[in-house]
Amino acid sequence: MQENIFRINETEYILPGNRSCQGCGLSLAYRFILKALRENTIVAIPPSCLCVLHGLYPVCSVIVPAINITFAGNAASASGIVAALKALNRPDITVLALTGDGGTYDMGIQSLSGAAERNTDFIFACYDNEAYMNTGTQRSGATPMGALTTTTPILTKQEKKKDLIKIMEAHDIPYLATVSPAYPADLYDKFVKAKRIKGTRYIHIDTPCPPGWGYPAKDTVRIGKLAVETGVFPLFEIEDGKFRFTGRSETLAKKGKRQPVVSYVERQSRFKKMSIEQLNRFQHHVDSRWDEFVRRAES
Amino acid sequence: MSDVRIITGNEAASLAVKLVKPHVIAAYPITPQTSLSEKLSTYVESGELRAEYVRVEGEHSALTVCISASTVGARVFTATSANGLLYMHEQIHWAAGSRLPIVMCCVNRGVGAPWSIFNDQQDSFSQRDAGWIQMYCRNNQEIIDTIIQAYRIAESVYIPVMVCYDGFVLSHTMMPVEIPEESTVREYLPPYKPHTEISPEHPRTVNPVFFPWRRENAEGVLCDGYMEMRYKLQAALLDSAPVIERASDEFARLFGRDHGGMIWEYLTEDADILLTGMGSIAAETTVAVDALRKEGIKAGAVGIRVFRPFPISEVRNAFARAKMIVVFEKCVSYGFTGGMSTDLKSALYGSEVKAPVHNYISGIGGRDVKARELSEAVASSIEMMERGDRDNKTFWLNCHTG
C-alpha cells in the first residue's frame, strides 16, 4: 500500500512553538508518526530530545498523552502501559515507545530486548541521530566510525555502528521497518501498517540532526535523502521475516544507481576528520550490507 | 468463619495480593522473594486471580512496568529483595516522585558484596531516603494484614508503600495465619479509583522537565517548580502518620487484629529499660523482655512498625519514662552507627528523653539472633549504665573479629 501525500491525516498533534532545534529531523518524523497513529495513542518517553520537544512543565506542545520515564526503562514503561490498558479493557489504544539511540542502543537495550522477547503489543521506534544529542553530541553505540563527537573529539569514533536492526530482527518480531523523515509518505505508510499489526513492531528512524551532524538547518531533508541515495540508510520493511525494499530504495535496488557515500559524508562537519581509509571502509560496509539486502529482496 | 492456615510469609503475602486484586503484577525472581512471585504466577495462570502478570527481564523493569501501569490507572504490585531492590533504585525514586500508590514487598536480605542470600535489613534501609512509606512486619499474620493496609494507605496519600519482612526468618517459615474474608477486604479496600489517569480522553504529559522556579501555564496559572513538587512529597509523608493510624484502627475494627499503628508496645507501662527494633528482631525482643522480667529487670519493648515516615512523636511518648533504650537492628549506616538508632536518636534530640541509647548491630547476613543473646546484651548495657557510663554506644552483637 502506498499512501498519497494528499490523503495523509490533516490533524496536527504537535503544536507550533515546540522546543526542538531548527531543522530537527525528529520533529518532522514525530509529526508524521502521530498523524499515522492518531489520537488514540500513548507515548512512552525516555530522557531525550523528545522529552525536550514535549516541553517544560507546565507547558506542553503535544496533544497525545505521554509518560516520561528513565533511560533504561522505556520499553518496560511501554510494557506497563500495555498491561494496564489490557487490564482496564482499552484495546483501542496504540502504545508507542519513541526513543533516541542512547535509550535504544545503549541503556535501553535490556528492556527493549525483554519486551521484544515477550512480543509485547507495542511499537518501539528508535529515532537514531547517531549520538547523545540532547546532552550535546557525545558518542553512542549508534555513532558511525569516523564521526567527531565531544567524547571522540580528536581521533573520531574508532568503532563501527552497532547493527541494532540485526539485533532486533534476531528477536523474530512480526514487523520491522526503516524510515526517514525525508520520505514522509513512506514513513506514514509504515506506521499506519504497524498500527494494525499485533505484537512488537520495531521501526528505525534515520534522524538527521543539524547541530550534531554539522550541516545547515535547511538541509535536513537533503541529508536524509542522501543517506538513502547512497545506501547508507536503505528503506525497507521485514514482515514475518520477509524482506522488502520500499520507496526510493526499491527504485535504487532495481536500477542500481546509488551515489558514493562521500557525497553524504562531505556535507557534514562531523566527518571532517574522517580518514580516507575510514571512508573506504565505510563505502565497503555500505556496499556489502546493500548487496546482502538485495539478495534477500530477490530471494 | 475465617480460615486459619499454616503457611510461609511469602505465601501469606501472595494471599494478600490475591485478596487486593491488582490489575498488573510485574516481578523478577530473587531469593528469598522467589516463592512469592512463583505463587502469584500460579494464581494468574490458574485464573484464581485476574491480573496482567508481566514476567520482566529484571527488577529495574519490574518497577518501571508498575510505574507506567499505575500512571495509566491500574492497581499494581511488585516484590523484590536485596540487590534486586538496589537495581530498582532509580525507579524507587521515580515512583515516589510521581506520587503513585504502588505497593511493593521487600523480602529483606543482606546485599552484596560479598554475596549473601540470608537476612538482614540493609536493602530496604538503604532506600530510606527515596520518599516511600516503609512498614516492617513481625510475623506472617502481620505480612498478610499489612499488605492489605498498605494499599489503603498508598491510595489515600498517593505515596508508594514498601512492606518489609525478614527473608527466610519469615518468608520461608510456616506459622498459623488467619486469612481475611474477601468480602471484608472489599469493605476495607474498595476498588481502586485513581485520582489522575492518562488516556486519550485526558491527554497530558506526565513527569516532564521541571524548572527550579514556579512558572505560569498557558492559562496564566502559576504552577509549581521542582522544589515545590518535592516539598509536597515531604509534607505528604510527614502528614501520612494519622492516615496510617486510621488505616490500622479501621483494620482492627473490621478484622479484629491490631498490629499497632506507627509503633507497637509490649509491657511498657512500668518499664525502665526499653528494647526496640524493626521486623522479626523486634518480635524477638519481646521474648528477651520476658526473660529480663523473670530476673527482676523492668524491661519492655517498643517496635518500630513504620520506619518512614519516622514515628517522631510516638517514640518521644513511648520512651518518655525510659532510663535506657537498647536498639537491636539489622542495618548499618556505614561510617556512622546502626541505621535505625541514628534516626531514633535524632527523633529524641531536644525532647524530654535523656536516656542513653545502646545500639546492637545484630543478625547481619543471617547471623542467628537468639532472645538469650538479646537479654544478655541488655544486662551488660544496664551494668555499664550502673557503673556511671551514660554514653550512647554501638556494639556488633555476636561478631567475632581479631
XYZ file of C-alpha atoms in Angstrom:
701
model
C 0.000 0.000 0.000
C 1.377 3.403 -0.935
C -0.263 6.424 0.638
C -0.779 9.503 -1.476
C 0.691 12.551 0.269
C -2.612 14.374 -0.247
C -4.515 11.705 1.709
C -2.351 11.977 4.820
C -4.284 12.797 8.008
C -4.515 16.599 8.209
C -4.778 16.797 12.018
C -1.716 18.200 13.753
C -0.760 16.597 17.086
C 2.382 18.650 17.651
C 1.719 22.308 18.252
C 3.881 25.042 16.734
C 6.385 26.690 19.060
C 7.838 23.490 20.480
C 11.405 23.300 21.750
C 13.052 21.265 19.013
C 16.016 22.768 17.143
C 15.706 24.380 13.758
C 15.694 21.702 11.094
C 15.093 18.893 13.613
C 14.691 15.543 11.880
C 12.873 14.136 14.900
C 10.156 16.785 14.936
C 9.462 16.125 11.246
C 9.303 12.368 11.837
C 7.182 12.705 15.001
C 4.682 14.921 13.198
C 4.011 12.203 10.630
C 4.173 9.351 13.164
C 1.336 10.899 15.175
C -0.631 11.660 12.018
C -0.384 7.950 11.193
C -1.161 6.652 14.705
C -3.780 9.347 15.505
C -5.049 10.475 18.891
C -5.718 7.050 20.420
C -2.046 6.723 21.282
C 0.022 6.814 24.488
C 3.693 7.623 24.095
C 6.478 6.441 26.412
C 9.379 8.872 26.503
C 12.862 8.488 27.986
C 15.132 11.459 28.705
C 15.969 12.682 25.212
C 15.378 15.373 22.606
C 11.770 14.103 22.533
C 11.394 14.918 26.215
C 12.558 18.467 25.400
C 10.279 18.675 22.361
C 7.268 17.840 24.549
C 8.043 20.932 26.579
C 8.963 22.109 30.040
C 6.316 21.986 32.765
C 3.660 23.419 32.765
C 3.732 23.923 29.013
C 3.311 21.062 26.562
C 3.432 21.098 22.782
C 1.997 17.658 22.033
C -1.672 16.748 22.346
C -1.404 12.983 22.779
C -0.867 11.559 26.304
C 2.703 10.720 27.229
C 4.659 9.244 30.121
C 8.224 10.338 30.772
C 10.356 7.636 32.317
C 14.021 6.891 32.951
C 16.532 5.971 30.237
C 16.841 2.235 30.820
C 13.126 1.763 31.272
C 11.326 2.991 28.172
C 10.345 -0.372 26.707
C 9.397 -1.567 30.215
C 7.324 1.586 30.630
C 5.511 0.742 27.407
C 5.059 -2.833 28.700
C 3.419 -1.392 31.821
C 1.107 0.801 29.753
C 0.181 -2.175 27.550
C -0.523 -4.373 30.597
C -2.622 -1.692 32.285
C -4.626 -0.999 29.126
C -5.311 -4.712 28.765
C -6.387 -5.000 32.397
C -8.537 -1.874 32.100
C -10.014 -3.120 28.823
C -8.758 -0.428 26.464
C -7.757 -2.417 23.365
C -8.258 0.632 21.132
C -5.128 2.462 22.267
C -1.787 2.173 20.461
C 1.318 2.274 22.662
C 4.400 3.890 21.153
C 7.821 3.941 22.813
C 9.755 6.614 20.939
C 13.373 6.525 21.976
C 16.674 8.052 20.918
C 19.675 5.938 20.037
C 21.093 6.258 23.566
C 17.896 4.842 25.038
C 17.795 2.122 22.386
C 21.358 1.012 21.565
C 22.862 1.580 24.992
C 20.943 1.998 28.255
C 17.584 0.834 26.954
C 18.596 -2.341 25.142
C 17.845 -4.687 28.032
C 14.261 -3.576 28.494
C 13.774 -3.386 24.707
C 15.091 -6.921 24.280
C 12.915 -8.126 27.163
C 9.795 -6.513 25.733
C 10.523 -7.891 22.235
C 11.142 -11.381 23.617
C 7.731 -11.200 25.319
C 6.317 -9.935 21.988
C 4.735 -7.041 23.890
C 1.992 -5.445 21.825
C 3.564 -2.062 21.089
C 5.564 -0.046 18.581
C 9.135 0.716 19.570
C 10.552 3.420 17.333
C 14.186 4.420 17.613
C 14.944 7.896 16.330
C 18.579 7.464 15.533
C 20.541 10.716 15.369
C 23.739 8.756 15.926
C 24.933 10.292 19.196
C 23.674 11.541 22.577
C 22.376 14.750 21.033
C 20.320 16.006 23.964
C 23.459 16.254 26.104
C 25.469 17.814 23.305
C 26.724 15.194 20.837
C 28.579 12.557 22.806
C 29.425 9.217 21.249
C 26.776 6.472 21.454
C 26.633 2.877 20.238
C 24.916 4.275 17.144
C 27.672 6.726 16.195
C 29.317 5.728 12.902
C 33.046 5.196 12.618
C 34.939 8.351 11.731
C 32.437 10.756 13.303
C 33.557 13.551 15.586
C 31.683 13.821 18.844
C 32.501 15.683 22.049
C 33.733 12.423 23.597
C 35.654 11.419 20.445
C 36.827 14.972 19.776
C 40.263 14.353 18.267
C 40.562 10.822 16.925
C 36.882 10.412 15.849
C 34.898 7.302 16.757
C 37.084 4.259 16.095
C 34.411 1.559 16.182
C 31.632 0.666 13.774
C 27.991 1.489 14.474
C 26.208 -1.290 16.338
C 23.807 -3.110 13.992
C 20.662 -2.791 16.054
C 18.346 -3.715 13.194
C 20.008 -7.144 13.028
C 19.722 -7.496 16.780
C 16.023 -6.663 16.655
C 15.440 -8.975 13.722
C 17.015 -11.792 15.743
C 14.121 -11.369 18.196
C 11.825 -12.703 15.462
C 9.256 -9.925 15.850
C 6.329 -9.628 13.418
C 7.256 -6.281 11.884
C 10.436 -4.300 11.467
C 10.978 -1.281 9.228
C 13.332 1.583 8.492
C 12.002 5.072 7.770
C 13.333 8.549 7.121
C 11.622 11.906 7.700
C 12.996 12.846 4.277
C 10.402 10.422 2.868
C 7.319 11.209 4.971
C 4.815 9.249 2.862
C 6.888 6.081 3.258
C 7.195 6.791 6.984
C 3.457 7.413 7.286
C 2.597 4.200 5.430
C 4.791 2.084 7.653
C 3.371 3.474 10.888
C -0.201 3.009 9.582
C 0.723 -0.587 8.783
C 2.488 -1.116 12.109
C -0.567 0.165 13.989
C -2.616 -2.704 12.518
C -0.131 -5.446 13.441
C -0.172 -7.176 16.851
C 2.983 -7.818 18.855
C 6.289 -5.976 18.959
C 6.873 -3.723 15.985
C 10.292 -2.102 15.660
C 10.775 0.950 13.433
C 14.161 2.551 12.958
C 14.144 6.242 12.044
C 17.154 7.857 10.422
C 17.093 11.250 12.134
C 19.320 13.929 10.636
C 20.387 16.475 13.255
C 21.780 19.852 12.118
C 23.786 20.764 15.261
C 25.028 17.225 15.864
C 25.906 16.329 12.305
C 27.130 19.766 11.309
C 25.094 20.904 8.330
C 22.810 23.956 7.743
C 19.328 23.549 9.288
C 17.679 23.952 5.892
C 19.396 20.785 4.620
C 17.730 18.153 6.834
C 15.636 16.659 4.056
C 18.585 16.827 1.643
C 20.850 14.969 4.097
C 18.098 12.423 4.830
C 17.674 11.820 1.110
C 21.444 11.455 0.599
C 21.535 8.777 3.322
C 19.023 6.829 1.238
C 20.547 7.670 -2.174
C 23.966 6.433 -1.062
C 22.613 3.273 0.567
C 23.888 4.365 3.979
C 20.296 4.115 5.208
C 18.186 1.847 2.989
C 14.397 1.986 3.336
C 12.863 -1.440 3.843
C 10.488 -3.491 5.888
C 10.658 -7.036 7.215
C 7.234 -8.521 7.736
C 7.066 -12.031 9.217
C 10.687 -12.497 8.148
C 10.144 -11.392 4.540
C 12.431 -8.549 3.444
C 11.194 -5.874 1.041
C 12.783 -2.610 -0.102
C 10.374 0.316 -0.162
C 10.112 3.708 -1.874
C 13.316 5.237 -3.204
C 15.427 2.267 -2.050
C 13.245 -0.100 -4.063
C 13.923 2.009 -7.173
C 17.653 2.116 -6.381
C 17.755 -1.646 -5.910
C 16.199 -2.123 -9.360
C 18.302 0.483 -11.209
C 21.437 0.128 -9.110
C 22.462 3.789 -9.260
C 23.491 4.530 -5.716
C 25.640 7.617 -5.105
C 29.042 7.168 -3.422
C 28.959 7.671 0.363
C 31.427 10.540 0.040
C 28.616 12.729 -1.301
C 26.777 12.109 2.029
C 29.885 12.377 4.220
C 31.301 15.570 2.699
C 28.240 17.628 3.614
C 28.585 17.015 7.361
C 31.257 18.583 9.539
C 31.151 15.593 11.935
C 33.030 13.626 9.238
C 35.631 16.315 8.502
C 38.375 14.294 10.198
C 37.381 11.019 8.588
C 40.446 9.413 7.053
C 40.498 8.065 3.504
C 40.887 4.603 4.991
C 37.806 5.093 7.175
C 35.870 6.416 4.164
C 36.846 3.363 2.114
C 35.815 1.056 4.943
C 32.514 2.920 5.262
C 31.875 2.552 1.498
C 32.797 -1.132 1.657
C 30.486 -1.700 4.632
C 27.591 0.107 2.906
C 28.160 -1.913 -0.298
C 28.273 -5.299 1.371
C 25.215 -4.527 3.508
C 23.352 -3.277 0.443
C 24.274 -6.416 -1.535
C 23.042 -8.577 1.316
C 19.704 -6.735 1.319
C 19.418 -7.027 -2.483
C 19.986 -10.800 -2.216
C 17.327 -11.030 0.485
C 14.890 -8.922 -1.554
C 15.357 -11.210 -4.579
C 15.072 -14.478 -2.698
C -15.813 -18.449 59.531
C -12.385 -17.183 58.784
C -9.841 -19.612 57.562
C -6.633 -20.339 59.530
C -3.774 -21.919 57.585
C -0.201 -22.773 58.456
C 1.785 -21.018 55.747
C 5.057 -19.253 54.976
C 5.454 -15.474 54.924
C 5.711 -15.469 51.141
C 2.500 -17.441 50.839
C 0.825 -15.022 53.250
C 1.988 -12.169 51.034
C 0.708 -13.900 47.895
C -2.708 -14.421 49.515
C -2.841 -10.747 50.474
C -2.094 -9.758 46.877
C -4.774 -12.147 45.651
C -7.263 -10.503 48.011
C -6.472 -6.923 46.945
C -6.770 -7.879 43.255
C -4.182 -5.729 41.490
C -4.627 -5.156 37.750
C -0.938 -5.530 36.972
C 1.844 -7.535 38.624
C 5.436 -7.378 37.442
C 8.231 -9.191 39.204
C 11.586 -10.805 38.706
C 12.642 -13.704 40.927
C 15.283 -13.191 43.597
C 15.960 -15.190 46.735
C 14.198 -15.061 49.206
C 11.328 -13.350 47.367
C 11.085 -16.048 44.646
C 8.321 -18.216 46.069
C 6.103 -15.130 46.283
C 6.435 -14.312 42.572
C 6.002 -18.018 41.737
C 2.815 -18.264 43.772
C 1.376 -15.184 42.091
C 2.177 -16.669 38.668
C 0.219 -19.756 39.657
C -2.800 -17.720 40.754
C -2.764 -15.768 37.489
C -2.265 -18.799 35.227
C -4.920 -20.839 37.032
C -7.385 -17.978 36.719
C -7.737 -17.582 40.505
C -6.510 -14.012 40.128
C -7.430 -11.910 37.124
C -4.371 -9.723 36.612
C -1.841 -8.988 33.904
C 1.421 -10.580 35.047
C 4.415 -9.149 33.200
C 7.401 -11.503 33.508
C 10.098 -8.895 33.108
C 13.809 -9.323 32.458
C 14.971 -7.590 35.634
C 13.946 -5.562 38.640
C 14.542 -2.173 37.029
C 11.889 -3.143 34.505
C 9.625 -4.705 37.162
C 9.153 -1.410 38.923
C 9.080 0.508 35.620
C 6.157 -1.637 34.467
C 4.364 -0.891 37.747
C 5.089 2.829 37.497
C 3.678 3.190 33.994
C 0.728 0.870 34.640
C -0.080 2.878 37.757
C 0.172 6.124 35.776
C -2.432 4.775 33.357
C -4.718 3.998 36.317
C -4.043 0.378 37.318
C -3.598 -1.041 40.828
C -0.180 -2.703 40.783
C 2.095 -4.973 42.799
C 5.741 -5.977 42.757
C 8.200 -7.590 45.144
C 11.935 -7.965 45.441
C 14.911 -8.410 47.765
C 18.460 -7.130 48.265
C 20.327 -6.418 45.035
C 17.082 -6.535 43.089
C 15.886 -3.633 45.190
C 19.162 -1.808 44.617
C 18.867 -2.421 40.858
C 15.443 -0.738 41.119
C 16.867 2.229 42.991
C 16.428 4.737 40.156
C 12.793 3.708 39.815
C 12.251 3.745 43.591
C 12.812 7.497 43.449
C 10.751 7.779 40.269
C 7.741 6.038 41.828
C 7.738 8.344 44.854
C 8.370 11.478 42.795
C 5.441 10.507 40.561
C 3.229 10.117 43.676
C 1.991 6.679 42.621
C 0.198 4.317 45.058
C 2.436 1.335 44.322
C 2.766 -1.439 46.913
C 5.936 -3.498 46.920
C 7.114 -6.255 49.229
C 10.761 -6.162 50.175
C 11.721 -9.584 51.498
C 14.734 -8.369 53.466
C 18.141 -9.853 52.598
C 21.761 -8.799 53.014
C 23.200 -7.018 49.985
C 26.369 -7.959 48.073
C 29.337 -7.787 48.187
C 30.143 -10.383 49.328
C 27.092 -12.376 48.297
C 24.711 -13.486 50.986
C 21.244 -14.868 50.464
C 20.438 -14.581 54.166
C 18.550 -11.971 56.080
C 19.365 -8.504 57.260
C 17.641 -5.176 56.567
C 20.396 -3.282 54.780
C 18.475 -3.444 51.485
C 15.343 -1.547 52.495
C 17.283 0.673 54.907
C 19.426 1.866 52.002
C 16.214 3.020 50.221
C 15.190 5.056 53.261
C 15.572 8.476 51.646
C 13.688 7.865 48.406
C 10.262 9.045 49.603
C 8.443 5.751 50.229
C 6.455 4.714 53.259
C 8.261 1.754 54.848
C 6.443 -0.738 57.097
C 8.105 -3.694 58.850
C 6.298 -6.924 59.777
C 6.886 -9.093 62.846
C 5.223 -12.315 61.718
C 3.293 -13.899 58.877
C -0.077 -12.671 60.129
C 1.272 -9.160 60.025
C 2.506 -9.671 56.465
C -0.925 -10.508 55.086
C -2.634 -7.770 57.101
C -0.017 -5.098 56.409
C -0.166 -5.594 52.626
C -3.929 -5.040 52.697
C -3.429 -1.945 54.857
C -0.620 -0.746 52.581
C -2.963 -0.426 49.599
C -5.413 1.561 51.678
C -2.628 3.890 52.866
C -0.947 4.258 49.459
C -4.240 5.012 47.740
C -5.132 7.591 50.409
C -1.932 9.618 50.399
C -0.503 8.814 46.942
C 2.829 7.636 48.232
C 4.248 4.181 47.409
C 4.489 1.720 50.297
C 7.238 -0.826 50.859
C 6.102 -3.728 53.035
C 9.274 -5.222 54.505
C 9.631 -8.620 56.124
C 12.659 -10.662 57.010
C 13.886 -13.162 54.438
C 13.754 -16.849 55.468
C 13.027 -15.886 59.102
C 9.503 -15.042 57.947
C 9.415 -15.609 54.171
C 10.147 -19.345 54.459
C 8.935 -20.107 57.986
C 5.471 -21.567 58.442
C 3.123 -20.070 61.022
C -0.621 -20.151 61.573
C -2.215 -17.256 59.703
C -5.846 -16.204 59.693
C -6.834 -15.462 56.110
C -9.117 -12.412 55.895
C -12.565 -12.779 54.352
C -12.725 -11.431 50.811
C -15.953 -9.529 51.489
C -14.369 -7.761 54.485
C -11.332 -6.882 52.372
C -13.713 -5.356 49.796
C -15.329 -3.320 52.547
C -11.943 -2.165 53.838
C -10.384 -1.601 50.431
C -12.850 -0.559 47.718
C -11.971 -0.984 44.029
C -9.208 1.401 43.014
C -10.199 4.792 41.655
C -7.082 6.660 40.524
C -7.038 10.390 41.238
C -5.419 11.038 37.887
C -5.234 8.815 34.874
C -3.832 9.419 31.479
C -5.748 8.347 28.428
C -6.591 9.836 25.037
C -9.650 11.355 26.766
C -7.348 13.038 29.321
C -4.179 13.741 27.361
C -1.271 15.068 29.382
C 2.477 14.657 29.528
C 3.418 13.135 32.870
C 6.727 13.970 34.573
C 8.213 16.382 32.045
C 11.254 18.520 32.827
C 10.605 20.997 35.644
C 12.263 24.334 36.245
C 13.654 25.160 39.685
C 11.274 28.104 39.889
C 7.480 28.371 39.590
C 6.087 29.117 36.182
C 2.795 30.149 34.579
C 0.974 27.777 32.279
C -0.818 28.788 29.079
C -3.845 29.947 31.107
C -1.686 32.184 33.298
C -1.934 29.889 36.334
C 1.222 29.864 38.433
C 2.411 26.226 38.704
C 4.935 24.508 40.953
C 8.646 24.318 40.340
C 10.667 21.185 41.094
C 11.276 22.307 44.656
C 7.575 22.816 45.414
C 6.786 19.362 43.994
C 9.418 17.808 46.213
C 8.276 19.782 49.246
C 4.778 18.408 48.715
C 6.119 14.842 48.805
C 7.861 15.583 52.093
C 4.756 17.267 53.531
C 2.568 14.347 52.427
C 4.928 11.859 54.055
C 5.019 13.787 57.310
C 1.217 14.106 57.232
C 0.651 10.434 56.475
C 1.120 9.245 60.086
C -2.533 9.847 61.113
C -3.674 8.155 57.903
C -1.570 5.104 58.786
C -3.018 5.109 62.314
C -6.563 5.325 60.954
C -5.912 2.539 58.445
C -4.684 0.394 61.318
C -7.595 1.250 63.616
C -10.171 0.620 60.906
C -8.473 -2.694 60.130
C -8.627 -3.683 63.795
C -12.325 -2.807 63.904
C -13.193 -4.851 60.810
C -10.808 -7.793 61.156
C -10.265 -7.917 64.921
C -6.476 -7.755 64.700
C -4.398 -4.773 65.786
C -0.696 -4.730 64.934
C -0.193 -1.173 66.116
C -0.142 1.959 64.008
C 3.230 3.669 63.707
C 4.675 1.690 66.639
C 3.581 -1.120 68.964
C 4.392 -1.622 72.619
C 4.925 -4.632 74.880
C 4.971 -4.378 78.708
C 5.995 -0.729 78.574
C 3.765 0.713 81.303
C 6.184 0.351 84.201
C 9.329 -0.322 82.186
C 12.691 1.362 82.870
C 14.613 -0.406 80.152
C 13.103 -0.344 76.687
C 14.200 -2.638 73.890
C 13.413 -1.641 70.334
C 13.814 -2.847 66.760
C 12.060 -3.446 63.457
C 10.634 -6.608 61.947
C 11.237 -10.113 63.253
C 14.073 -8.981 65.535
C 11.589 -6.670 67.280
C 9.344 -9.703 67.865
C 12.379 -11.425 69.387
C 12.865 -8.521 71.817
C 9.513 -9.385 73.444
C 10.934 -12.838 74.319
C 14.021 -11.132 75.756
C 11.750 -8.800 77.744
C 10.023 -11.812 79.312
C 13.413 -13.271 80.277
C 14.585 -9.949 81.756
C 11.350 -9.592 83.715
C 11.987 -13.028 85.261
C 15.283 -11.657 86.523
C 13.506 -8.688 88.057
C 14.514 -6.172 85.430
C 11.655 -3.889 84.449
C 12.024 -4.254 80.689
C 9.577 -3.530 77.895
C 9.639 -3.443 74.096
C 8.688 -0.765 71.569
C 8.527 -1.958 67.969
C 9.045 0.467 65.117
C 6.369 -0.640 62.658
C 6.624 2.350 60.322
C 10.175 3.472 59.652
C 9.225 6.172 57.127
C 7.632 8.482 57.978
C 9.613 8.099 61.200
C 7.247 7.992 64.212
C 8.796 11.032 65.927
C 6.046 11.946 68.407
C 5.223 8.273 69.058
C 8.786 7.395 70.092
C 9.073 10.561 72.193
C 5.970 9.464 74.117
C 6.875 5.784 74.258
C 10.400 6.423 75.562
C 9.461 9.323 77.873
C 9.999 7.307 81.088
C 12.888 5.177 79.877
C 16.148 5.028 81.839
C 17.838 3.211 78.999
C 16.992 2.409 75.380
C 18.511 -0.627 73.678
C 18.188 -0.835 69.892
C 18.646 -4.147 68.091
C 18.892 -3.770 64.371
C 19.951 -5.494 61.198
C 21.245 -2.494 59.279
C 24.132 -0.048 59.455
C 24.639 3.498 58.303
C 28.224 2.726 57.320
C 30.624 5.274 58.715
C 28.174 6.120 61.497
C 26.076 3.820 63.695
C 23.213 1.392 63.317
C 20.719 2.665 60.780
C 17.638 2.824 62.952
C 19.406 4.129 66.040
C 20.687 7.181 64.142
C 17.109 8.085 63.310
C 15.856 7.256 66.782
C 18.480 9.429 68.467
C 17.702 12.231 66.029
C 13.976 11.982 66.816
C 14.670 12.083 70.571
C 17.053 15.034 70.398
C 15.587 18.079 72.137
C 12.836 16.029 73.794
C 12.426 15.090 77.449
C 14.043 11.745 76.772
C 17.617 11.789 78.069
C 18.182 8.049 78.365
C 21.336 6.624 76.765
C 20.702 4.688 73.545
C 22.721 1.497 73.254
C 22.792 0.096 69.796
C 23.451 -3.558 68.972
C 24.001 -4.322 65.320
C 22.955 -7.920 65.017
C 21.987 -10.662 62.654
C 23.910 -9.191 59.723
C 23.852 -11.533 56.707
C 21.669 -14.057 58.520
C 23.765 -14.439 61.678
C 21.449 -16.176 64.142
C 19.874 -13.887 66.750
C 18.755 -15.606 69.946
C 16.499 -13.998 72.540
C 19.025 -15.064 75.200
C 21.737 -13.042 73.433
C 19.460 -10.030 73.369
C 18.698 -10.253 77.090
C 22.420 -10.734 77.915
C 23.267 -7.684 75.818
C 20.654 -5.662 77.694
C 22.057 -6.868 81.035
C 25.570 -5.770 80.081
C 24.252 -2.383 78.923
C 22.500 -1.966 82.274
C 25.782 -2.778 84.033
C 27.558 -0.083 82.022
C 24.876 2.429 82.900
C 25.045 1.494 86.593
C 28.828 1.960 86.524
C 28.112 5.551 85.519
C 28.828 5.160 81.812
C 25.928 7.061 80.289
C 27.301 7.369 76.769
C 25.388 6.271 73.715
C 27.232 3.248 72.375
C 27.235 0.927 69.384
C 28.221 -2.763 69.537
C 28.275 -5.549 66.988
C 26.482 -8.418 68.671
C 27.952 -11.878 68.268
C 30.591 -10.639 65.815
C 33.978 -12.268 66.450
C 36.879 -10.347 64.976
C 40.618 -10.329 65.560
